[in-house]
Short mmCIF file of C-alpha atoms in Angstrom, two decimals:
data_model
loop_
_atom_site.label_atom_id
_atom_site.label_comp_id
_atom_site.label_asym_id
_atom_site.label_seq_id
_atom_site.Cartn_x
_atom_site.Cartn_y
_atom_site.Cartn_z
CA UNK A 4 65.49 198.66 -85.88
CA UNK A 5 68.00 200.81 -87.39
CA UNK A 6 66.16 200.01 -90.87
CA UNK A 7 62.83 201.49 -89.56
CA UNK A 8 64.71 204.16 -88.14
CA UNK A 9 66.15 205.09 -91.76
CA UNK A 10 63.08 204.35 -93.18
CA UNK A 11 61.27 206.98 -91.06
CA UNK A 12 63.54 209.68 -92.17
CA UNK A 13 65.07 212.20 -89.78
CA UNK A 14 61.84 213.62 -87.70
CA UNK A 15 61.59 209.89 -86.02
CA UNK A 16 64.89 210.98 -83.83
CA UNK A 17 62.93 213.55 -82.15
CA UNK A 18 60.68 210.51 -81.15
CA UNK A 19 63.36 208.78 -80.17
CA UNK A 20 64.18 211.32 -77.51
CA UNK A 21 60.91 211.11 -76.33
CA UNK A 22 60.56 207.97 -75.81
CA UNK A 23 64.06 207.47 -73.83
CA UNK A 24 62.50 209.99 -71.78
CA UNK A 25 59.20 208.59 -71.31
CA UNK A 26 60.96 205.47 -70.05
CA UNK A 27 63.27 207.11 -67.69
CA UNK A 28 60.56 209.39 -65.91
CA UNK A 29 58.30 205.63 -65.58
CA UNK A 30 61.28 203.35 -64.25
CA UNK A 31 62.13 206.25 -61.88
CA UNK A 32 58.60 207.14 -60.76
CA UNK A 33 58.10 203.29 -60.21
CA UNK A 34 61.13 203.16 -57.83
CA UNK A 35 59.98 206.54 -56.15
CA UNK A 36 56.39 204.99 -55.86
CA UNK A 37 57.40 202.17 -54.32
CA UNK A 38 54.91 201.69 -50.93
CA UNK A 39 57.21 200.48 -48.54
CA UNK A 40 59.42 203.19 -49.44
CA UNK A 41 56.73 206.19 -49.56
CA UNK A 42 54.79 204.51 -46.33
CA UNK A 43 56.87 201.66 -44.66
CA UNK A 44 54.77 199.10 -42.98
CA UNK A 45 53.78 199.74 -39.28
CA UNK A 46 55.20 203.71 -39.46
CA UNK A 47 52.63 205.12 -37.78
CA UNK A 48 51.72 202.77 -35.12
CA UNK A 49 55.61 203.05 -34.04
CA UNK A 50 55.52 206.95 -33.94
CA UNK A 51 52.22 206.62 -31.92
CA UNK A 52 53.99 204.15 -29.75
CA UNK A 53 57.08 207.10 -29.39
CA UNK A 54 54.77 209.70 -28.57
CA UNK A 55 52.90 208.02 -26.06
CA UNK A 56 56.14 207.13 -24.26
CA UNK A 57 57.52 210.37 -24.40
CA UNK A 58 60.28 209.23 -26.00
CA UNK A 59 59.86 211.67 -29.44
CA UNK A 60 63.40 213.43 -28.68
CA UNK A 61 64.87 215.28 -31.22
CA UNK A 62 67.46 212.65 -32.55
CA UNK A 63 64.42 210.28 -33.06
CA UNK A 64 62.00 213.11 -34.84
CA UNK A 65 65.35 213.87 -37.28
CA UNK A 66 65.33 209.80 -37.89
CA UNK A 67 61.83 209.35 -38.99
CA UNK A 68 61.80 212.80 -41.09
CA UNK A 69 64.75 211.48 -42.72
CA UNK A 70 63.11 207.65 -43.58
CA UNK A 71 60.30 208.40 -45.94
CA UNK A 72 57.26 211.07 -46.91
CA UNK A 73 55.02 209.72 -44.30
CA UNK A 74 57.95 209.67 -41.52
CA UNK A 75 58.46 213.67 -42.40
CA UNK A 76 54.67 214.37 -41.79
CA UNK A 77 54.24 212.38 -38.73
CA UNK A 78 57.76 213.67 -37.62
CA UNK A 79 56.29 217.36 -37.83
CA UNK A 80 53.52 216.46 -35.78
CA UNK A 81 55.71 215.11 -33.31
CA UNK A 82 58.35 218.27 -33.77
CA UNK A 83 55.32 220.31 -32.90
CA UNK A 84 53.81 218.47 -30.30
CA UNK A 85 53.72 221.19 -27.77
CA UNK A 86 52.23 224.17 -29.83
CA UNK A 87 48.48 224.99 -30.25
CA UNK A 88 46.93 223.08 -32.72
CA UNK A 89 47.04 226.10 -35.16
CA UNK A 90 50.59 226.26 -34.98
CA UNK A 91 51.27 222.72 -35.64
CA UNK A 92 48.33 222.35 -38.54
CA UNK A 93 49.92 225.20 -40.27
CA UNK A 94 53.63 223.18 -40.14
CA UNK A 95 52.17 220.11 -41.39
CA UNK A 96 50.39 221.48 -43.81
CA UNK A 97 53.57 222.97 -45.38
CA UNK A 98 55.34 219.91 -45.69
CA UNK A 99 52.15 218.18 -46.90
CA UNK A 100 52.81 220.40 -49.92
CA UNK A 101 56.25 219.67 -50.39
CA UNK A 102 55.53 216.15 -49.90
CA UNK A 103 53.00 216.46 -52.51
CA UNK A 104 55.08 218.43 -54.79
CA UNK A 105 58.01 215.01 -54.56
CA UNK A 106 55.71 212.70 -54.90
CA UNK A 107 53.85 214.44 -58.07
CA UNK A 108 57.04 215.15 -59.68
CA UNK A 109 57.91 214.82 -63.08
CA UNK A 110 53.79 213.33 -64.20
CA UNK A 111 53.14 216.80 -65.40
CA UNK A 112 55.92 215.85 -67.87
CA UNK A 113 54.91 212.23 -68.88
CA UNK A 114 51.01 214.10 -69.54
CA UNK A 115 53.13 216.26 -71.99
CA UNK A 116 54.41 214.05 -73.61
CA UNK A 117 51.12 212.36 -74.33
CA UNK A 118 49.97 214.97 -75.84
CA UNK A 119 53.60 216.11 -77.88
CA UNK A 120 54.04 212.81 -78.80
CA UNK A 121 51.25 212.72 -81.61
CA UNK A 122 52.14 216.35 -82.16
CA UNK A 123 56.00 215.14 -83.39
CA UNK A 124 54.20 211.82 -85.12
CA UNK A 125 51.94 214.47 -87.25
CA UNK A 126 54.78 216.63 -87.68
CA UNK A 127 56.80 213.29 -89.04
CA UNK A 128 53.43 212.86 -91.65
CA UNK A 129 53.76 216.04 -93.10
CA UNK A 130 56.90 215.70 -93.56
CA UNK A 131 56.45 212.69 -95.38
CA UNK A 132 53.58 214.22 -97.52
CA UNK A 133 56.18 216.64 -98.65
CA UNK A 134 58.00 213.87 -100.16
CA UNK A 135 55.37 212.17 -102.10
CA UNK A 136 54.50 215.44 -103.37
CA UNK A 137 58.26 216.08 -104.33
CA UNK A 138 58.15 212.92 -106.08
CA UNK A 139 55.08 214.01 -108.14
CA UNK A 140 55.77 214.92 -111.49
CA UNK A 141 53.14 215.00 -114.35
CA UNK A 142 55.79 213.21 -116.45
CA UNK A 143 56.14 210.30 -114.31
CA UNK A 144 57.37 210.05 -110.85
CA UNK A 145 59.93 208.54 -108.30
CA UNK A 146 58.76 205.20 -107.24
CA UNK A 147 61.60 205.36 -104.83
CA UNK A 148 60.99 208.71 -103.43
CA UNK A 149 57.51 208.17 -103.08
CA UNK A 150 57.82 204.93 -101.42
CA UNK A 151 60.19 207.36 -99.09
CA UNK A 152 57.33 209.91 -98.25
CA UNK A 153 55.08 206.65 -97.29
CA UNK A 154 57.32 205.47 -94.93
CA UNK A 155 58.23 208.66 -93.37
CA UNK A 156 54.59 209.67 -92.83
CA UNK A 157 53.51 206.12 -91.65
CA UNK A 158 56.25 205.30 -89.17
CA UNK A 159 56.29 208.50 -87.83
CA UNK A 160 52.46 208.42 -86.66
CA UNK A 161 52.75 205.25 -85.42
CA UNK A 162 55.62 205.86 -83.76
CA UNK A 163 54.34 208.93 -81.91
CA UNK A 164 50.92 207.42 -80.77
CA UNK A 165 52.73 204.44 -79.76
CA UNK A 166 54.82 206.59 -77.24
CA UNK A 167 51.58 208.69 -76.13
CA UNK A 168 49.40 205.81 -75.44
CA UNK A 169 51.77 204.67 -72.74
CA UNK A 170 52.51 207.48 -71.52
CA UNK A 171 49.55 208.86 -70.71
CA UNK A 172 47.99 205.00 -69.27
CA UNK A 173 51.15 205.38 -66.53
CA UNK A 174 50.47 209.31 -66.26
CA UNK A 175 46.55 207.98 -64.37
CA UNK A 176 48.49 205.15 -62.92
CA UNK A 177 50.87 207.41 -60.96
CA UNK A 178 48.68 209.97 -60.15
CA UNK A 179 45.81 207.46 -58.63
CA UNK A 180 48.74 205.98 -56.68
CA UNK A 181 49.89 209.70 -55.68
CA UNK A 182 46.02 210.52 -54.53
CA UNK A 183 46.03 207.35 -52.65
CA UNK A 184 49.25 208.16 -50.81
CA UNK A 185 48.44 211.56 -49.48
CA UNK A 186 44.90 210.14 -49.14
CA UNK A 187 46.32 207.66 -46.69
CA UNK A 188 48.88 210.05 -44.88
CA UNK A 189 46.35 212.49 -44.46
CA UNK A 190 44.47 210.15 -42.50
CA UNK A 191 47.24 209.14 -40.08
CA UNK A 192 48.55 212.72 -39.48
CA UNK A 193 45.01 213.23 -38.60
CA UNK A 194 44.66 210.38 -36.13
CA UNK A 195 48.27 211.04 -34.53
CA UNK A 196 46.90 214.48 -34.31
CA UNK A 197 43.88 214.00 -32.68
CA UNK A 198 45.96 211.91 -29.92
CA UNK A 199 48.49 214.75 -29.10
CA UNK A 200 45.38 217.28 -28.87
CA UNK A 201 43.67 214.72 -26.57
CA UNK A 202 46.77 214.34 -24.37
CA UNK A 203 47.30 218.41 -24.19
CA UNK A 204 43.66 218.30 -23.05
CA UNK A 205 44.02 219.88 -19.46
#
């Protein structure tokens, strides 16, 4: 590894970077992504369960908010419970967006780098192309040198589209898991909605 690394001259460390960041933002967006952590089994039929007791006291709101995404949406439903329905669509509409925002965060970097990564593995080429030219002489050149630029501008494009092609596959992957999320919370803020509207029906 270290002998490709040489081989690719100095411009491969910036790929290097990127890639050790590429990997952290995917192991930590597949830990944050995790279902039973974003939208733990049976959540909502236990908050529908609370409110239709009565039992949605403060302590137990602060509980579920604190759990998981879905637990602070349903929780502001339950917070809000007793306003109009304009009042309490207007709260959980602002922490839909900051649930959102969490859940979204750090995939407009990974698309970045999809498209940087090339960017760095061209800028690697040309830097390579400046060493076979450097090695060009009328005269007769350096086999060695040119050999160099070959390897510089050949690792280096590999090396960048090999970091942008998964990055950008897990960039979809995360973001159709993201749309499915809210998809799916959307729908049960909805339906626990609909049954604190029916039971503030007079």
């Amino acid at each position: 590894m270290l002998d490709i690394i040489h081989a690719a001259g100095w411009p491969i460390w910036l790929l290097v970077a990127t890639s050790v960041i590429t990997l952290a933002i995917i192991i930590e967006r597949f830990v944050a992504l995790r279902a039973r952590q974003v939208m733990p089994a049976g959540l909502p039929e236990q908050v529908l369960e609370l409110v239709r007791r009565q039992q949605d006291e403060p302590d137990a709101v602060l509980r579920l908010a604190r759990g998981s995404p879905m637990g602070r949406i349903l929780a502001e439903i339950a917070a809000h419970r007793h306003q109009d329905d304009a009042w309490r669509l207007a709260a959980v509409e602002a922490v839909g967006r900051d649930v959102s925002w969490r859940l979204n965060r750090y995939l407009p970097a990974l698309a970045t780098i999809s498209v940087i990564a090339p960017l760095l593995g061209l800028f690697g080429t040309v830097v390579g192309m400046i060493e076979i030219f450097g090695a060009y002489d009328p005269a007769g050149g350096d086999p060695a040198q040119l050999a160099r630029g070959i390897s510089i501008a050949l690792y280096n494009t590999g090396f960048g589209i090999l970091i942008a092609i998964p990055a950008l596959a897990f960039h979809r992957y995360f973001r159709s898991r993201v749309e499915y999320f809210l998809h799916t919370m959307e729908r049960e803020a909805e339906t626990l909605n609909r049954l604190i509207s029916r039971r503030a029906a007079p």
